[in-house]
PDB file of N, CA and C in Angstrom:
ATOM      1  N   MET A   1      -4.562 -20.047  18.094  1.00 84.00           N
ATOM      2  CA  MET A   1      -3.353 -19.256  17.997  1.00 84.00           C
ATOM      3  C   MET A   1      -2.121 -20.120  17.756  1.00 84.00           C
ATOM      4  N   VAL A   2      -2.122 -21.324  18.289  1.00 89.00           N
ATOM      5  CA  VAL A   2      -0.972 -22.208  18.093  1.00 89.00           C
ATOM      6  C   VAL A   2      -0.854 -22.584  16.620  1.00 89.00           C
ATOM      7  N   ILE A   3      -1.993 -22.877  15.981  1.00 87.00           N
ATOM      8  CA  ILE A   3      -1.962 -23.210  14.553  1.00 87.00           C
ATOM      9  C   ILE A   3      -1.516 -21.992  13.748  1.00 87.00           C
ATOM     10  N   ASP A   4      -1.933 -20.794  14.157  1.00 90.00           N
ATOM     11  CA  ASP A   4      -1.475 -19.578  13.475  1.00 90.00           C
ATOM     12  C   ASP A   4       0.042 -19.449  13.560  1.00 90.00           C
ATOM     13  N   LEU A   5       0.597 -19.761  14.722  1.00 93.00           N
ATOM     14  CA  LEU A   5       2.050 -19.713  14.880  1.00 93.00           C
ATOM     15  C   LEU A   5       2.713 -20.759  13.993  1.00 93.00           C
ATOM     16  N   ALA A   6       2.162 -21.962  13.964  1.00 91.00           N
ATOM     17  CA  ALA A   6       2.719 -23.012  13.109  1.00 91.00           C
ATOM     18  C   ALA A   6       2.675 -22.589  11.646  1.00 91.00           C
ATOM     19  N   ARG A   7       1.584 -21.963  11.235  1.00 88.00           N
ATOM     20  CA  ARG A   7       1.490 -21.476   9.854  1.00 88.00           C
ATOM     21  C   ARG A   7       2.575 -20.436   9.580  1.00 88.00           C
ATOM     22  N   GLY A   8       2.810 -19.558  10.541  1.00 90.00           N
ATOM     23  CA  GLY A   8       3.865 -18.558  10.384  1.00 90.00           C
ATOM     24  C   GLY A   8       5.239 -19.187  10.277  1.00 90.00           C
ATOM     25  N   MET A   9       5.490 -20.209  11.091  1.00 92.00           N
ATOM     26  CA  MET A   9       6.781 -20.912  11.035  1.00 92.00           C
ATOM     27  C   MET A   9       6.949 -21.623   9.698  1.00 92.00           C
ATOM     28  N   ALA A  10       5.866 -22.165   9.176  1.00 88.00           N
ATOM     29  CA  ALA A  10       5.930 -22.877   7.902  1.00 88.00           C
ATOM     30  C   ALA A  10       6.073 -21.908   6.730  1.00 88.00           C
ATOM     31  N   ALA A  11       5.537 -20.712   6.877  1.00 86.00           N
ATOM     32  CA  ALA A  11       5.580 -19.734   5.789  1.00 86.00           C
ATOM     33  C   ALA A  11       6.923 -19.016   5.691  1.00 86.00           C
ATOM     34  N   SER A  12       7.729 -19.087   6.736  1.00 86.00           N
ATOM     35  CA  SER A  12       8.994 -18.362   6.770  1.00 86.00           C
ATOM     36  C   SER A  12      10.156 -19.296   6.455  1.00 86.00           C
ATOM     37  N   ALA A  13      10.865 -19.006   5.378  1.00 86.00           N
ATOM     38  CA  ALA A  13      12.001 -19.851   4.999  1.00 86.00           C
ATOM     39  C   ALA A  13      13.117 -19.789   6.029  1.00 86.00           C
ATOM     40  N   GLU A  14      13.336 -18.603   6.610  1.00 91.00           N
ATOM     41  CA  GLU A  14      14.414 -18.468   7.591  1.00 91.00           C
ATOM     42  C   GLU A  14      13.965 -18.784   9.003  1.00 91.00           C
ATOM     43  N   GLY A  15      12.661 -18.869   9.226  1.00 92.00           N
ATOM     44  CA  GLY A  15      12.143 -19.164  10.554  1.00 92.00           C
ATOM     45  C   GLY A  15      11.821 -17.898  11.324  1.00 92.00           C
ATOM     46  N   LEU A  16      11.251 -18.064  12.502  1.00 95.00           N
ATOM     47  CA  LEU A  16      10.847 -16.939  13.340  1.00 95.00           C
ATOM     48  C   LEU A  16      11.612 -16.954  14.654  1.00 95.00           C
ATOM     49  N   THR A  17      12.002 -15.774  15.117  1.00 96.00           N
ATOM     50  CA  THR A  17      12.583 -15.650  16.454  1.00 96.00           C
ATOM     51  C   THR A  17      11.434 -15.550  17.455  1.00 96.00           C
ATOM     52  N   LEU A  18      11.752 -15.687  18.739  1.00 96.00           N
ATOM     53  CA  LEU A  18      10.712 -15.537  19.758  1.00 96.00           C
ATOM     54  C   LEU A  18      10.101 -14.142  19.713  1.00 96.00           C
ATOM     55  N   ASN A  19      10.923 -13.133  19.503  1.00 97.00           N
ATOM     56  CA  ASN A  19      10.395 -11.768  19.425  1.00 97.00           C
ATOM     57  C   ASN A  19       9.461 -11.600  18.232  1.00 97.00           C
ATOM     58  N   GLU A  20       9.799 -12.206  17.108  1.00 96.00           N
ATOM     59  CA  GLU A  20       8.924 -12.141  15.935  1.00 96.00           C
ATOM     60  C   GLU A  20       7.616 -12.882  16.193  1.00 96.00           C
ATOM     61  N   MET A  21       7.704 -14.027  16.878  1.00 97.00           N
ATOM     62  CA  MET A  21       6.490 -14.771  17.230  1.00 97.00           C
ATOM     63  C   MET A  21       5.583 -13.919  18.111  1.00 97.00           C
ATOM     64  N   ALA A  22       6.182 -13.294  19.123  1.00 97.00           N
ATOM     65  CA  ALA A  22       5.408 -12.466  20.052  1.00 97.00           C
ATOM     66  C   ALA A  22       4.740 -11.307  19.311  1.00 97.00           C
ATOM     67  N   ALA A  23       5.472 -10.669  18.412  1.00 96.00           N
ATOM     68  CA  ALA A  23       4.915  -9.540  17.662  1.00 96.00           C
ATOM     69  C   ALA A  23       3.810  -9.994  16.715  1.00 96.00           C
ATOM     70  N   GLN A  24       4.033 -11.116  16.047  1.00 94.00           N
ATOM     71  CA  GLN A  24       3.058 -11.630  15.088  1.00 94.00           C
ATOM     72  C   GLN A  24       1.737 -11.981  15.766  1.00 94.00           C
ATOM     73  N   LEU A  25       1.815 -12.506  16.981  1.00 94.00           N
ATOM     74  CA  LEU A  25       0.618 -12.956  17.689  1.00 94.00           C
ATOM     75  C   LEU A  25       0.110 -11.940  18.705  1.00 94.00           C
ATOM     76  N   ASN A  26       0.837 -10.823  18.839  1.00 96.00           N
ATOM     77  CA  ASN A  26       0.461  -9.770  19.782  1.00 96.00           C
ATOM     78  C   ASN A  26       0.371 -10.303  21.213  1.00 96.00           C
ATOM     79  N   VAL A  27       1.422 -11.025  21.616  1.00 96.00           N
ATOM     80  CA  VAL A  27       1.513 -11.582  22.973  1.00 96.00           C
ATOM     81  C   VAL A  27       2.886 -11.240  23.542  1.00 96.00           C
ATOM     82  N   GLY A  28       3.082 -11.504  24.819  1.00 97.00           N
ATOM     83  CA  GLY A  28       4.375 -11.301  25.450  1.00 97.00           C
ATOM     84  C   GLY A  28       5.358 -12.398  25.075  1.00 97.00           C
ATOM     85  N   ARG A  29       6.620 -12.150  25.378  1.00 96.00           N
ATOM     86  CA  ARG A  29       7.667 -13.118  25.032  1.00 96.00           C
ATOM     87  C   ARG A  29       7.452 -14.458  25.718  1.00 96.00           C
ATOM     88  N   ARG A  30       7.081 -14.451  26.989  1.00 97.00           N
ATOM     89  CA  ARG A  30       6.889 -15.715  27.711  1.00 97.00           C
ATOM     90  C   ARG A  30       5.731 -16.513  27.111  1.00 97.00           C
ATOM     91  N   THR A  31       4.676 -15.829  26.730  1.00 97.00           N
ATOM     92  CA  THR A  31       3.558 -16.509  26.074  1.00 97.00           C
ATOM     93  C   THR A  31       4.016 -17.087  24.739  1.00 97.00           C
ATOM     94  N   ALA A  32       4.841 -16.339  24.016  1.00 97.00           N
ATOM     95  CA  ALA A  32       5.383 -16.836  22.747  1.00 97.00           C
ATOM     96  C   ALA A  32       6.221 -18.091  22.979  1.00 97.00           C
ATOM     97  N   GLU A  33       6.977 -18.130  24.071  1.00 97.00           N
ATOM     98  CA  GLU A  33       7.770 -19.322  24.393  1.00 97.00           C
ATOM     99  C   GLU A  33       6.862 -20.526  24.633  1.00 97.00           C
ATOM    100  N   ARG A  34       5.789 -20.314  25.388  1.00 96.00           N
ATOM    101  CA  ARG A  34       4.859 -21.421  25.658  1.00 96.00           C
ATOM    102  C   ARG A  34       4.179 -21.891  24.375  1.00 96.00           C
ATOM    103  N   MET A  35       3.821 -20.957  23.530  1.00 97.00           N
ATOM    104  CA  MET A  35       3.183 -21.322  22.266  1.00 97.00           C
ATOM    105  C   MET A  35       4.164 -22.048  21.352  1.00 97.00           C
ATOM    106  N   ARG A  36       5.412 -21.600  21.333  1.00 96.00           N
ATOM    107  CA  ARG A  36       6.435 -22.298  20.551  1.00 96.00           C
ATOM    108  C   ARG A  36       6.576 -23.733  21.038  1.00 96.00           C
ATOM    109  N   ASP A  37       6.582 -23.912  22.367  1.00 96.00           N
ATOM    110  CA  ASP A  37       6.679 -25.258  22.934  1.00 96.00           C
ATOM    111  C   ASP A  37       5.491 -26.118  22.522  1.00 96.00           C
ATOM    112  N   ALA A  38       4.299 -25.517  22.456  1.00 96.00           N
ATOM    113  CA  ALA A  38       3.114 -26.260  22.018  1.00 96.00           C
ATOM    114  C   ALA A  38       3.253 -26.670  20.556  1.00 96.00           C
ATOM    115  N   VAL A  39       3.786 -25.775  19.724  1.00 94.00           N
ATOM    116  CA  VAL A  39       4.011 -26.114  18.315  1.00 94.00           C
ATOM    117  C   VAL A  39       5.022 -27.253  18.214  1.00 94.00           C
ATOM    118  N   LEU A  40       6.077 -27.205  19.028  1.00 94.00           N
ATOM    119  CA  LEU A  40       7.088 -28.271  19.014  1.00 94.00           C
ATOM    120  C   LEU A  40       6.474 -29.620  19.362  1.00 94.00           C
ATOM    121  N   MET A  41       5.514 -29.627  20.287  1.00 93.00           N
ATOM    122  CA  MET A  41       4.863 -30.885  20.663  1.00 93.00           C
ATOM    123  C   MET A  41       3.955 -31.392  19.543  1.00 93.00           C
ATOM    124  N   LEU A  42       3.273 -30.485  18.857  1.00 89.00           N
ATOM    125  CA  LEU A  42       2.341 -30.876  17.797  1.00 89.00           C
ATOM    126  C   LEU A  42       3.034 -31.217  16.486  1.00 89.00           C
ATOM    127  N   PHE A  43       4.149 -30.555  16.223  1.00 86.00           N
ATOM    128  CA  PHE A  43       4.844 -30.711  14.946  1.00 86.00           C
ATOM    129  C   PHE A  43       6.310 -31.048  15.197  1.00 86.00           C
ATOM    130  N   PRO A  44       6.638 -32.330  15.304  1.00 84.00           N
ATOM    131  CA  PRO A  44       8.022 -32.716  15.595  1.00 84.00           C
ATOM    132  C   PRO A  44       9.005 -32.335  14.491  1.00 84.00           C
ATOM    133  N   GLN A  45       8.505 -31.960  13.324  1.00 87.00           N
ATOM    134  CA  GLN A  45       9.395 -31.577  12.227  1.00 87.00           C
ATOM    135  C   GLN A  45       9.918 -30.144  12.348  1.00 87.00           C
ATOM    136  N   VAL A  46       9.558 -29.435  13.421  1.00 91.00           N
ATOM    137  CA  VAL A  46      10.066 -28.072  13.630  1.00 91.00           C
ATOM    138  C   VAL A  46      11.582 -28.120  13.775  1.00 91.00           C
ATOM    139  N   GLU A  47      12.248 -27.220  13.079  1.00 92.00           N
ATOM    140  CA  GLU A  47      13.707 -27.129  13.153  1.00 92.00           C
ATOM    141  C   GLU A  47      14.110 -25.882  13.928  1.00 92.00           C
ATOM    142  N   GLU A  48      15.129 -26.032  14.755  1.00 94.00           N
ATOM    143  CA  GLU A  48      15.715 -24.885  15.447  1.00 94.00           C
ATOM    144  C   GLU A  48      16.953 -24.469  14.664  1.00 94.00           C
ATOM    145  N   VAL A  49      17.001 -23.210  14.270  1.00 93.00           N
ATOM    146  CA  VAL A  49      18.096 -22.699  13.454  1.00 93.00           C
ATOM    147  C   VAL A  49      18.860 -21.661  14.260  1.00 93.00           C
ATOM    148  N   SER A  50      20.170 -21.850  14.372  1.00 92.00           N
ATOM    149  CA  SER A  50      21.000 -20.882  15.082  1.00 92.00           C
ATOM    150  C   SER A  50      21.253 -19.686  14.178  1.00 92.00           C
ATOM    151  N   ASP A  51      20.920 -18.509  14.678  1.00 86.00           N
ATOM    152  CA  ASP A  51      21.113 -17.260  13.949  1.00 86.00           C
ATOM    153  C   ASP A  51      21.635 -16.238  14.952  1.00 86.00           C
ATOM    154  N   PRO A  52      22.930 -16.407  15.355  1.00 91.00           N
ATOM    155  CA  PRO A  52      23.469 -15.589  16.441  1.00 91.00           C
ATOM    156  C   PRO A  52      23.147 -14.111  16.272  1.00 91.00           C
ATOM    157  N   PRO A  53      22.732 -13.457  17.302  1.00 92.00           N
ATOM    158  CA  PRO A  53      22.675 -13.902  18.694  1.00 92.00           C
ATOM    159  C   PRO A  53      21.342 -14.551  19.082  1.00 92.00           C
ATOM    160  N   THR A  54      20.494 -14.849  18.121  1.00 92.00           N
ATOM    161  CA  THR A  54      19.189 -15.433  18.441  1.00 92.00           C
ATOM    162  C   THR A  54      19.055 -16.821  17.837  1.00 92.00           C
ATOM    163  N   LYS A  55      17.920 -17.430  18.108  1.00 96.00           N
ATOM    164  CA  LYS A  55      17.552 -18.696  17.475  1.00 96.00           C
ATOM    165  C   LYS A  55      16.265 -18.465  16.704  1.00 96.00           C
ATOM    166  N   ARG A  56      16.084 -19.257  15.682  1.00 96.00           N
ATOM    167  CA  ARG A  56      14.869 -19.209  14.865  1.00 96.00           C
ATOM    168  C   ARG A  56      14.282 -20.606  14.790  1.00 96.00           C
ATOM    169  N   TRP A  57      12.968 -20.666  14.612  1.00 96.00           N
ATOM    170  CA  TRP A  57      12.283 -21.948  14.461  1.00 96.00           C
ATOM    171  C   TRP A  57      11.474 -21.890  13.181  1.00 96.00           C
ATOM    172  N   ARG A  58      11.502 -23.003  12.432  1.00 92.00           N
ATOM    173  CA  ARG A  58      10.757 -23.074  11.180  1.00 92.00           C
ATOM    174  C   ARG A  58      10.239 -24.484  10.971  1.00 92.00           C
ATOM    175  N   ILE A  59       9.262 -24.595  10.126  1.00 88.00           N
ATOM    176  CA  ILE A  59       8.735 -25.897   9.728  1.00 88.00           C
ATOM    177  C   ILE A  59       8.997 -26.015   8.233  1.00 88.00           C
ATOM    178  N   ARG A  60       9.980 -26.810   7.883  1.00 82.00           N
ATOM    179  CA  ARG A  60      10.319 -27.001   6.470  1.00 82.00           C
ATOM    180  C   ARG A  60       9.298 -27.913   5.825  1.00 82.00           C
ATOM    181  N   GLY A  61       8.994 -27.636   4.599  1.00 76.00           N
ATOM    182  CA  GLY A  61       8.056 -28.473   3.867  1.00 76.00           C
ATOM    183  C   GLY A  61       6.602 -28.109   4.109  1.00 76.00           C
ATOM    184  N   GLY A  62       6.348 -27.104   4.919  1.00 68.00           N
ATOM    185  CA  GLY A  62       4.975 -26.660   5.149  1.00 68.00           C
ATOM    186  C   GLY A  62       4.195 -27.576   6.065  1.00 68.00           C
ATOM    187  N   LEU A  63       2.928 -27.275   6.179  1.00 65.00           N
ATOM    188  CA  LEU A  63       2.031 -28.049   7.027  1.00 65.00           C
ATOM    189  C   LEU A  63       1.180 -28.956   6.159  1.00 65.00           C
ATOM    190  N   SER A  64       0.610 -29.952   6.770  1.00 62.00           N
ATOM    191  CA  SER A  64      -0.265 -30.849   6.019  1.00 62.00           C
ATOM    192  C   SER A  64      -1.547 -30.120   5.645  1.00 62.00           C
ATOM    193  N   ALA A  65      -2.307 -30.698   4.760  1.00 46.00           N
ATOM    194  CA  ALA A  65      -3.558 -30.087   4.306  1.00 46.00           C
ATOM    195  C   ALA A  65      -4.521 -29.857   5.464  1.00 46.00           C
ATOM    196  N   PHE A  66      -4.487 -30.721   6.466  1.00 46.00           N
ATOM    197  CA  PHE A  66      -5.397 -30.562   7.604  1.00 46.00           C
ATOM    198  C   PHE A  66      -5.153 -29.244   8.321  1.00 46.00           C
ATOM    199  N   GLU A  67      -3.899 -28.930   8.578  1.00 59.00           N
ATOM    200  CA  GLU A  67      -3.591 -27.703   9.296  1.00 59.00           C
ATOM    201  C   GLU A  67      -3.830 -26.471   8.443  1.00 59.00           C
ATOM    202  N   GLN A  68      -3.813 -26.629   7.137  1.00 62.00           N
ATOM    203  CA  GLN A  68      -3.999 -25.498   6.238  1.00 62.00           C
ATOM    204  C   GLN A  68      -5.451 -25.309   5.819  1.00 62.00           C
ATOM    205  N   ALA A  69      -6.326 -26.208   6.227  1.00 66.00           N
ATOM    206  CA  ALA A  69      -7.734 -26.121   5.832  1.00 66.00           C
ATOM    207  C   ALA A  69      -8.356 -24.831   6.358  1.00 66.00           C
ATOM    208  N   PRO A  70      -9.242 -24.231   5.561  1.00 77.00           N
ATOM    209  CA  PRO A  70      -9.905 -23.013   6.025  1.00 77.00           C
ATOM    210  C   PRO A  70     -10.790 -23.294   7.236  1.00 77.00           C
ATOM    211  N   THR A  71     -10.934 -22.296   8.076  1.00 78.00           N
ATOM    212  CA  THR A  71     -11.792 -22.434   9.249  1.00 78.00           C
ATOM    213  C   THR A  71     -13.244 -22.225   8.840  1.00 78.00           C
ATOM    214  N   ALA A  72     -14.156 -22.588   9.736  1.00 82.00           N
ATOM    215  CA  ALA A  72     -15.579 -22.385   9.471  1.00 82.00           C
ATOM    216  C   ALA A  72     -15.880 -20.898   9.282  1.00 82.00           C
ATOM    217  N   THR A  73     -15.226 -20.057  10.057  1.00 87.00           N
ATOM    218  CA  THR A  73     -15.431 -18.608   9.935  1.00 87.00           C
ATOM    219  C   THR A  73     -14.975 -18.110   8.567  1.00 87.00           C
ATOM    220  N   GLU A  74     -13.831 -18.603   8.098  1.00 86.00           N
ATOM    221  CA  GLU A  74     -13.336 -18.198   6.781  1.00 86.00           C
ATOM    222  C   GLU A  74     -14.293 -18.639   5.678  1.00 86.00           C
ATOM    223  N   MET A  75     -14.818 -19.844   5.795  1.00 89.00           N
ATOM    224  CA  MET A  75     -15.765 -20.339   4.795  1.00 89.00           C
ATOM    225  C   MET A  75     -17.058 -19.525   4.811  1.00 89.00           C
ATOM    226  N   LEU A  76     -17.524 -19.166   5.995  1.00 92.00           N
ATOM    227  CA  LEU A  76     -18.729 -18.348   6.112  1.00 92.00           C
ATOM    228  C   LEU A  76     -18.520 -16.989   5.455  1.00 92.00           C
ATOM    229  N   GLU A  77     -17.358 -16.390   5.679  1.00 93.00           N
ATOM    230  CA  GLU A  77     -17.066 -15.097   5.063  1.00 93.00           C
ATOM    231  C   GLU A  77     -16.990 -15.204   3.545  1.00 93.00           C
ATOM    232  N   LEU A  78     -16.486 -16.312   3.045  1.00 93.00           N
ATOM    233  CA  LEU A  78     -16.440 -16.529   1.602  1.00 93.00           C
ATOM    234  C   LEU A  78     -17.857 -16.595   1.035  1.00 93.00           C
ATOM    235  N   THR A  79     -18.737 -17.309   1.724  1.00 94.00           N
ATOM    236  CA  THR A  79     -20.137 -17.409   1.305  1.00 94.00           C
ATOM    237  C   THR A  79     -20.808 -16.038   1.320  1.00 94.00           C
ATOM    238  N   LYS A  80     -20.566 -15.280   2.388  1.00 95.00           N
ATOM    239  CA  LYS A  80     -21.155 -13.937   2.498  1.00 95.00           C
ATOM    240  C   LYS A  80     -20.637 -13.015   1.393  1.00 95.00           C
ATOM    241  N   ALA A  81     -19.361 -13.110   1.089  1.00 96.00           N
ATOM    242  CA  ALA A  81     -18.784 -12.267   0.042  1.00 96.00           C
ATOM    243  C   ALA A  81     -19.402 -12.592  -1.313  1.00 96.00           C
ATOM    244  N   ALA A  82     -19.601 -13.869  -1.596  1.00 95.00           N
ATOM    245  CA  ALA A  82     -20.227 -14.270  -2.858  1.00 95.00           C
ATOM    246  C   ALA A  82     -21.658 -13.746  -2.932  1.00 95.00           C
ATOM    247  N   ALA A  83     -22.403 -13.855  -1.835  1.00 96.00           N
ATOM    248  CA  ALA A  83     -23.783 -13.364  -1.811  1.00 96.00           C
ATOM    249  C   ALA A  83     -23.824 -11.847  -2.007  1.00 96.00           C
ATOM    250  N   ALA A  84     -22.893 -11.135  -1.380  1.00 96.00           N
ATOM    251  CA  ALA A  84     -22.850  -9.677  -1.525  1.00 96.00           C
ATOM    252  C   ALA A  84     -22.533  -9.279  -2.962  1.00 96.00           C
ATOM    253  N   LEU A  85     -21.619  -9.996  -3.593  1.00 95.00           N
ATOM    254  CA  LEU A  85     -21.299  -9.702  -4.989  1.00 95.00           C
ATOM    255  C   LEU A  85     -22.498  -9.960  -5.894  1.00 95.00           C
ATOM    256  N   ARG A  86     -23.192 -11.051  -5.649  1.00 94.00           N
ATOM    257  CA  ARG A  86     -24.370 -11.377  -6.452  1.00 94.00           C
ATOM    258  C   ARG A  86     -25.431 -10.282  -6.276  1.00 94.00           C
ATOM    259  N   ALA A  87     -25.642  -9.842  -5.037  1.00 96.00           N
ATOM    260  CA  ALA A  87     -26.626  -8.792  -4.759  1.00 96.00           C
ATOM    261  C   ALA A  87     -26.214  -7.454  -5.375  1.00 96.00           C
ATOM    262  N   ALA A  88     -24.914  -7.243  -5.523  1.00 96.00           N
ATOM    263  CA  ALA A  88     -24.409  -5.993  -6.094  1.00 96.00           C
ATOM    264  C   ALA A  88     -24.361  -6.028  -7.621  1.00 96.00           C
ATOM    265  N   GLY A  89     -24.902  -7.092  -8.208  1.00 96.00           N
ATOM    266  CA  GLY A  89     -24.928  -7.179  -9.664  1.00 96.00           C
ATOM    267  C   GLY A  89     -23.630  -7.644 -10.284  1.00 96.00           C
ATOM    268  N   GLU A  90     -22.886  -8.447  -9.550  1.00 94.00           N
ATOM    269  CA  GLU A  90     -21.608  -8.989 -10.040  1.00 94.00           C
ATOM    270  C   GLU A  90     -21.677 -10.517 -10.077  1.00 94.00           C
ATOM    271  N   PRO A  91     -22.535 -11.090 -10.933  1.00 94.00           N
ATOM    272  CA  PRO A  91     -22.712 -12.547 -10.918  1.00 94.00           C
ATOM    273  C   PRO A  91     -21.455 -13.332 -11.299  1.00 94.00           C
ATOM    274  N   ALA A  92     -20.626 -12.801 -12.181  1.00 95.00           N
ATOM    275  CA  ALA A  92     -19.412 -13.525 -12.587  1.00 95.00           C
ATOM    276  C   ALA A  92     -18.431 -13.623 -11.424  1.00 95.00           C
ATOM    277  N   ARG A  93     -18.261 -12.517 -10.703  1.00 94.00           N
ATOM    278  CA  ARG A  93     -17.352 -12.540  -9.550  1.00 94.00           C
ATOM    279  C   ARG A  93     -17.913 -13.429  -8.445  1.00 94.00           C
ATOM    280  N   ALA A  94     -19.230 -13.390  -8.241  1.00 94.00           N
ATOM    281  CA  ALA A  94     -19.863 -14.250  -7.239  1.00 94.00           C
ATOM    282  C   ALA A  94     -19.667 -15.714  -7.609  1.00 94.00           C
ATOM    283  N   ALA A  95     -19.816 -16.033  -8.885  1.00 94.00           N
ATOM    284  CA  ALA A  95     -19.640 -17.417  -9.340  1.00 94.00           C
ATOM    285  C   ALA A  95     -18.212 -17.894  -9.102  1.00 94.00           C
ATOM    286  N   ALA A  96     -17.239 -17.001  -9.281  1.00 94.00           N
ATOM    287  CA  ALA A  96     -15.843 -17.378  -9.042  1.00 94.00           C
ATOM    288  C   ALA A  96     -15.624 -17.738  -7.577  1.00 94.00           C
ATOM    289  N   LEU A  97     -16.197 -16.942  -6.663  1.00 93.00           N
ATOM    290  CA  LEU A  97     -16.057 -17.255  -5.235  1.00 93.00           C
ATOM    291  C   LEU A  97     -16.802 -18.531  -4.871  1.00 93.00           C
ATOM    292  N   GLU A  98     -17.963 -18.732  -5.458  1.00 93.00           N
ATOM    293  CA  GLU A  98     -18.726 -19.960  -5.185  1.00 93.00           C
ATOM    294  C   GLU A  98     -17.976 -21.186  -5.696  1.00 93.00           C
ATOM    295  N   SER A  99     -17.310 -21.034  -6.826  1.00 92.00           N
ATOM    296  CA  SER A  99     -16.492 -22.128  -7.355  1.00 92.00           C
ATOM    297  C   SER A  99     -15.338 -22.439  -6.407  1.00 92.00           C
ATOM    298  N   LEU A 100     -14.706 -21.388  -5.897  1.00 90.00           N
ATOM    299  CA  LEU A 100     -13.628 -21.576  -4.924  1.00 90.00           C
ATOM    300  C   LEU A 100     -14.149 -22.284  -3.685  1.00 90.00           C
ATOM    301  N   GLU A 101     -15.321 -21.883  -3.215  1.00 88.00           N
ATOM    302  CA  GLU A 101     -15.918 -22.492  -2.024  1.00 88.00           C
ATOM    303  C   GLU A 101     -16.135 -23.996  -2.218  1.00 88.00           C
ATOM    304  N   ARG A 102     -16.566 -24.395  -3.398  1.00 88.00           N
ATOM    305  CA  ARG A 102     -16.781 -25.827  -3.667  1.00 88.00           C
ATOM    306  C   ARG A 102     -15.461 -26.604  -3.689  1.00 88.00           C
ATOM    307  N   LYS A 103     -14.387 -25.947  -4.068  1.00 83.00           N
ATOM    308  CA  LYS A 103     -13.088 -26.615  -4.156  1.00 83.00           C
ATOM    309  C   LYS A 103     -12.452 -26.845  -2.799  1.00 83.00           C
ATOM    310  N   VAL A 104     -12.765 -25.984  -1.848  1.00 74.00           N
ATOM    311  CA  VAL A 104     -12.186 -26.143  -0.520  1.00 74.00           C
ATOM    312  C   VAL A 104     -13.226 -26.718   0.357  1.00 74.00           C
TER     313      VAL A 104
END
């Protein structure tokens, strides 16, 4: 969840407020504060932006390739989707997903 929050901070040009973090992650405000603090420890490039009456946090320049790498679950779903397309008689679409899988 912390990496998901970091991805959200990196994806937002204006940054995220604590309330937006809490809503995005479906957690309470205090949990969002703790998660924000964890992101601050992991990513020192986080910027705090004053946006009265609130504050926003963002990661300019995005995350490194390591943090953006697909998870094992995402890769498994990609493989399953390609197999399902092949079984459904869509070899060209399956090949496109398999090509994507080899690239990541």
